[in-house]
Short mmCIF file of C-alpha atoms in Angstrom, two decimals:
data_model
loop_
_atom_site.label_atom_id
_atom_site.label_comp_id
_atom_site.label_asym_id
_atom_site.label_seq_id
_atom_site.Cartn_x
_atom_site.Cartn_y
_atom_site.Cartn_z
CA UNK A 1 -9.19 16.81 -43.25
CA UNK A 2 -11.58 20.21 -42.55
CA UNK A 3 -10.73 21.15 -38.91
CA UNK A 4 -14.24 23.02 -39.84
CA UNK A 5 -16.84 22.17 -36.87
CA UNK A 6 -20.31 20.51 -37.74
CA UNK A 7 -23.33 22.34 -37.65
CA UNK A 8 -25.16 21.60 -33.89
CA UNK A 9 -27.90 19.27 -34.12
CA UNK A 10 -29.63 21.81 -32.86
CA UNK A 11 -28.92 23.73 -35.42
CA UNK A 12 -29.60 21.38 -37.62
CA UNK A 13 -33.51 20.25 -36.95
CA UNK A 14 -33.96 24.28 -36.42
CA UNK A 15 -34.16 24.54 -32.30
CA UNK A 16 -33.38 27.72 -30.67
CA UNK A 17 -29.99 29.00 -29.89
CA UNK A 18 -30.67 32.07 -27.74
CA UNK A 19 -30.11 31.56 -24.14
CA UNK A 20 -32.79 31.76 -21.40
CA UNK A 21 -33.53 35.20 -20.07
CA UNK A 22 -33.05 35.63 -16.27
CA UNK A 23 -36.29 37.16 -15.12
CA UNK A 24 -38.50 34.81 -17.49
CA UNK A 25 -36.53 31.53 -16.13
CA UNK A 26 -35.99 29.13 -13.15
CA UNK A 27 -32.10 28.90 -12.17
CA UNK A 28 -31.28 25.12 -10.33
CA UNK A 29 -28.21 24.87 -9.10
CA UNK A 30 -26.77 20.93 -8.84
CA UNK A 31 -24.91 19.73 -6.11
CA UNK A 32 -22.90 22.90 -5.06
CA UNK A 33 -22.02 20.45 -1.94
CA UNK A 34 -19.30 20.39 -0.03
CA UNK A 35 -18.29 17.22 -1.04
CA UNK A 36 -16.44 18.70 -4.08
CA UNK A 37 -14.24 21.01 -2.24
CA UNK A 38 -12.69 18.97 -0.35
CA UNK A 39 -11.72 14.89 0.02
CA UNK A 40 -11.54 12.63 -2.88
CA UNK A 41 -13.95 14.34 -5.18
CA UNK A 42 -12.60 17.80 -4.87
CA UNK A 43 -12.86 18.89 -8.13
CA UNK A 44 -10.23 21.34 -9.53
CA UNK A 45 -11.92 24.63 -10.31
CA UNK A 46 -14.59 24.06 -7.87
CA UNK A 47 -13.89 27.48 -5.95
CA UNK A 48 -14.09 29.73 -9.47
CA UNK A 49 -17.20 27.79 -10.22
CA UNK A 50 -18.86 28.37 -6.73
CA UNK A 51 -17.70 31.71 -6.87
CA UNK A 52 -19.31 31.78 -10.35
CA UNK A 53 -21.99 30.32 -9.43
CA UNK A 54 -22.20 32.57 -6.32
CA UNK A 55 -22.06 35.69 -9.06
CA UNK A 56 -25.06 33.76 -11.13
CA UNK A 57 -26.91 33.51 -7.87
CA UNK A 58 -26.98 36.90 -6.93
CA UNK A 59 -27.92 38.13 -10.65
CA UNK A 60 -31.03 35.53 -10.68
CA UNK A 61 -32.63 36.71 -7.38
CA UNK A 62 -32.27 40.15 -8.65
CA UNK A 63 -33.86 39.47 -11.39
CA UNK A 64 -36.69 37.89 -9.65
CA UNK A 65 -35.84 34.58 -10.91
CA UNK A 66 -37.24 31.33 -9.12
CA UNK A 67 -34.51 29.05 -7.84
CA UNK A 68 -34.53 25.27 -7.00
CA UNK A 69 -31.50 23.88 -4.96
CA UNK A 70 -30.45 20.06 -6.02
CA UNK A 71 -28.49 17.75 -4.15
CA UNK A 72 -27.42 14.15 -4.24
CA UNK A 73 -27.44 11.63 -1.31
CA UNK A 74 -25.35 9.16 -1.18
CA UNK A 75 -26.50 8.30 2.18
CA UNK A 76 -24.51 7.74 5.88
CA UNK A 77 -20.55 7.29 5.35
CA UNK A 78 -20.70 8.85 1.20
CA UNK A 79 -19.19 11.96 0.51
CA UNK A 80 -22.54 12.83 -0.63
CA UNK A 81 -24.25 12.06 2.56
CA UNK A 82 -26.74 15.23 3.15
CA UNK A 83 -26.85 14.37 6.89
CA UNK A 84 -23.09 15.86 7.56
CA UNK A 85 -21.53 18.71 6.71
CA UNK A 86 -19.55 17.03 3.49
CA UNK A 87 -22.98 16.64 2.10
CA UNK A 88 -24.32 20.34 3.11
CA UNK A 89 -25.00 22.93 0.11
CA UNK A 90 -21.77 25.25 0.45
CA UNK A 91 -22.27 28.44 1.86
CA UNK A 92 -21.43 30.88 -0.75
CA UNK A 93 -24.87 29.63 -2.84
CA UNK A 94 -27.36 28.66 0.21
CA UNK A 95 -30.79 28.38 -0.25
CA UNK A 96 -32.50 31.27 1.27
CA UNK A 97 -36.35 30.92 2.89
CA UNK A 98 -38.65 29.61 0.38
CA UNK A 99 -35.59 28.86 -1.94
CA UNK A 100 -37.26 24.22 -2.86
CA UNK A 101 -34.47 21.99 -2.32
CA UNK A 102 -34.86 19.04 -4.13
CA UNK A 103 -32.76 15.29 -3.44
CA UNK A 104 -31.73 13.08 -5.72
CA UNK A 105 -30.04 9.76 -6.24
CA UNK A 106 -29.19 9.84 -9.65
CA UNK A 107 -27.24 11.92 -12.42
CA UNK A 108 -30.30 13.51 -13.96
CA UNK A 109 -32.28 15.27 -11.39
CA UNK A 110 -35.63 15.12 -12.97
CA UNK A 111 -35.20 10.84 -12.26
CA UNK A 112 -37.44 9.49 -9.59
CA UNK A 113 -37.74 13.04 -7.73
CA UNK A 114 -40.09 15.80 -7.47
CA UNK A 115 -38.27 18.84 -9.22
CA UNK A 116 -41.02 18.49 -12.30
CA UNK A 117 -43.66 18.79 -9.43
CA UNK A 118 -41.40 21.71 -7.36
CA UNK A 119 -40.99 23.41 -10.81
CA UNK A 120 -45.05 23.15 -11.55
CA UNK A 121 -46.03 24.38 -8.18
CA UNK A 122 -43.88 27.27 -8.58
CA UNK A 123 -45.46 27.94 -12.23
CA UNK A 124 -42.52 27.65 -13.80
CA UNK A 125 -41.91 28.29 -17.68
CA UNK A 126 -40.34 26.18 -20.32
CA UNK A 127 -36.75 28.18 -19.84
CA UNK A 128 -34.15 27.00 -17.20
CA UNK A 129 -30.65 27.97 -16.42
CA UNK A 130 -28.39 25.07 -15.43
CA UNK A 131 -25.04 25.56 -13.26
CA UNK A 132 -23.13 23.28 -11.00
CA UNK A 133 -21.23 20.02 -10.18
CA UNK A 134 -20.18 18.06 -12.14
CA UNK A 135 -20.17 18.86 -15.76
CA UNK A 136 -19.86 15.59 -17.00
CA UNK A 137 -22.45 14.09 -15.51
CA UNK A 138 -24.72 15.62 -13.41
CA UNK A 139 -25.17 18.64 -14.77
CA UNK A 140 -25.10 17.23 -18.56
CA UNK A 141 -27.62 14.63 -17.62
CA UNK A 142 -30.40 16.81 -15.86
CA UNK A 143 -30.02 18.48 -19.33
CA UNK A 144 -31.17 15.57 -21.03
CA UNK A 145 -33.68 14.74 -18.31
CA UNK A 146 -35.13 18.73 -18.66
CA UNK A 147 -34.44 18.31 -22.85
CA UNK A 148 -36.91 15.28 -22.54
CA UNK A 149 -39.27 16.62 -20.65
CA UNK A 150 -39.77 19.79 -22.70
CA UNK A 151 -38.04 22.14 -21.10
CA UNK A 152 -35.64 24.88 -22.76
CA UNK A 153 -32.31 24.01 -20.60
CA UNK A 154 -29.45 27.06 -20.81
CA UNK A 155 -25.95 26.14 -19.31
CA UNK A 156 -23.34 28.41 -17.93
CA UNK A 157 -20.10 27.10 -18.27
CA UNK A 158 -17.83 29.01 -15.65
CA UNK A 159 -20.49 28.21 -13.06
CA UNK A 160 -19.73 24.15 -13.70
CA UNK A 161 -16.99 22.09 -12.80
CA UNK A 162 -15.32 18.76 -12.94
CA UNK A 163 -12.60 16.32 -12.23
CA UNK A 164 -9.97 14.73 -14.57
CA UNK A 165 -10.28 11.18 -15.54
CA UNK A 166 -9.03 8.09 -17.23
CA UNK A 167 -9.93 8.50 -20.95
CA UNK A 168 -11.06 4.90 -22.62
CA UNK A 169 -7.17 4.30 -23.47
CA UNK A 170 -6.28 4.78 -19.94
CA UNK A 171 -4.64 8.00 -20.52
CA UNK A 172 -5.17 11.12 -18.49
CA UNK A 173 -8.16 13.19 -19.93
CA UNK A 174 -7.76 16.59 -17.42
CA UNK A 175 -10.20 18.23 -16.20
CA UNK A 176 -10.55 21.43 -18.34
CA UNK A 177 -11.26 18.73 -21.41
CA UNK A 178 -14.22 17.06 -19.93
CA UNK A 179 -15.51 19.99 -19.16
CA UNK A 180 -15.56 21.20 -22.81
CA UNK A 181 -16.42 17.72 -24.08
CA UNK A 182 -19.54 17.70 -21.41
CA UNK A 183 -20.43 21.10 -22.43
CA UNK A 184 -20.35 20.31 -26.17
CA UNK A 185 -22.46 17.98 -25.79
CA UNK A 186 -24.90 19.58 -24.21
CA UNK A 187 -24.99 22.28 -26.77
CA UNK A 188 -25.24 19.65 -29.26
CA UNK A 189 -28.44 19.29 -29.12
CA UNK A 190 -29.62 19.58 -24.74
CA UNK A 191 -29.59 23.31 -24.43
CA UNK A 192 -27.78 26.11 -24.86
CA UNK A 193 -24.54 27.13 -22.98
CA UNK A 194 -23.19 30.25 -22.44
CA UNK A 195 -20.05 31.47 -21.22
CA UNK A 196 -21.12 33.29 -18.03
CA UNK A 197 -23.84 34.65 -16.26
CA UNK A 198 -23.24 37.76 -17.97
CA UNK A 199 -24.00 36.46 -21.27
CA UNK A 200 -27.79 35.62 -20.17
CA UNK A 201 -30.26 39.08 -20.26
CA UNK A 202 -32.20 40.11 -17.48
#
């Protein structure tokens, strides 16, 4: 059996595999809440990826970048309520004055919100750089969401984070796997990913 990998699908039906460049692109960040460092959905990387993500922040507003803040609300009692401090954007990756927050309620943020509106007003281009919580399903389905709108989605991967789970036989799948798994995926065919902020040009 080849342990060779498949070509991408991307690859494949001839889509491009360069990442987005900083100052040409719009970064949103997804659910850097609070909710995930602490309580039952702590996630376990979520301080390098915040801190990651923190690092990708700083390089986008440099670069002039736009920036859209995401979060999801659960509503009152939720670890995702945005009313309490559980719910609140953490503080390394705040949205600065001007900086659109947009609210969600489901895994792909483009679903029943106003980010395609939020990114119009702000004359936004095809390119966007993805980063946040969780990998597995937030952050990989706002790639499909952005993928089926049109959009060019680009992924960093330090600047993401999830939890372990059951996998389908009930064993433990950890963390670090779903990650990659979720990642793959995405790079299948969604976007691109990269490995770090470094790895996208100014």
């Amino acid at each position: 059996m080849s342990s060779t990998a498949s070509p991408t699908l991307r690859q494949v039906i001839g889509l491009p595999t360069d990442p987005a460049c900083l100052a040409d692109a719009t970064l949103v960040l997804i659910d850097y809440q609070n909710a995930y460092s602490t309580g039952v959905m702590a996630l376990p990387a979520a301080d390098r990826a915040l801190a990651a993500g923190a690092r990708l922040l700083e390089r986008a507003r440099a670069a002039g970048s736009r920036v859209v803040h995401v979060v999801n609300d659960g509503g009152p009692g939720t670890p995702y309520d945005i009313r309490a401090e559980i719910g609140a954007i953490s503080p390394q990756v705040a949205p600065r004055d001007g900086e659109p927050v947009v609210v969600k309620t489901f895994p792909d943020a483009f679903h029943q919100t106003g980010l395609h509106q939020v990114l119009t007003d702000l004359n936004a281009g095809p390119d966007l750089i993805l980063a946040g919580f969780m990998t597995h399903m937030c952050v990989t389905f706002t790639a499909q969401g952005a993928f089926n709108l049109g959009y060019r989605p680009t992924v960093v991967a330090d600047a993401c984070a999830t939890r372990p789970l059951s996998g389908p036989g009930g064993a433990p799948l950890p963390a670090a796997t779903l990650h990659a798994a979720a990642l793959t995926t995405i790079g299948d065919l969604f976007g691109v990913v990269v490995p770090t902020a470094d790895a996208l040009p100014s």
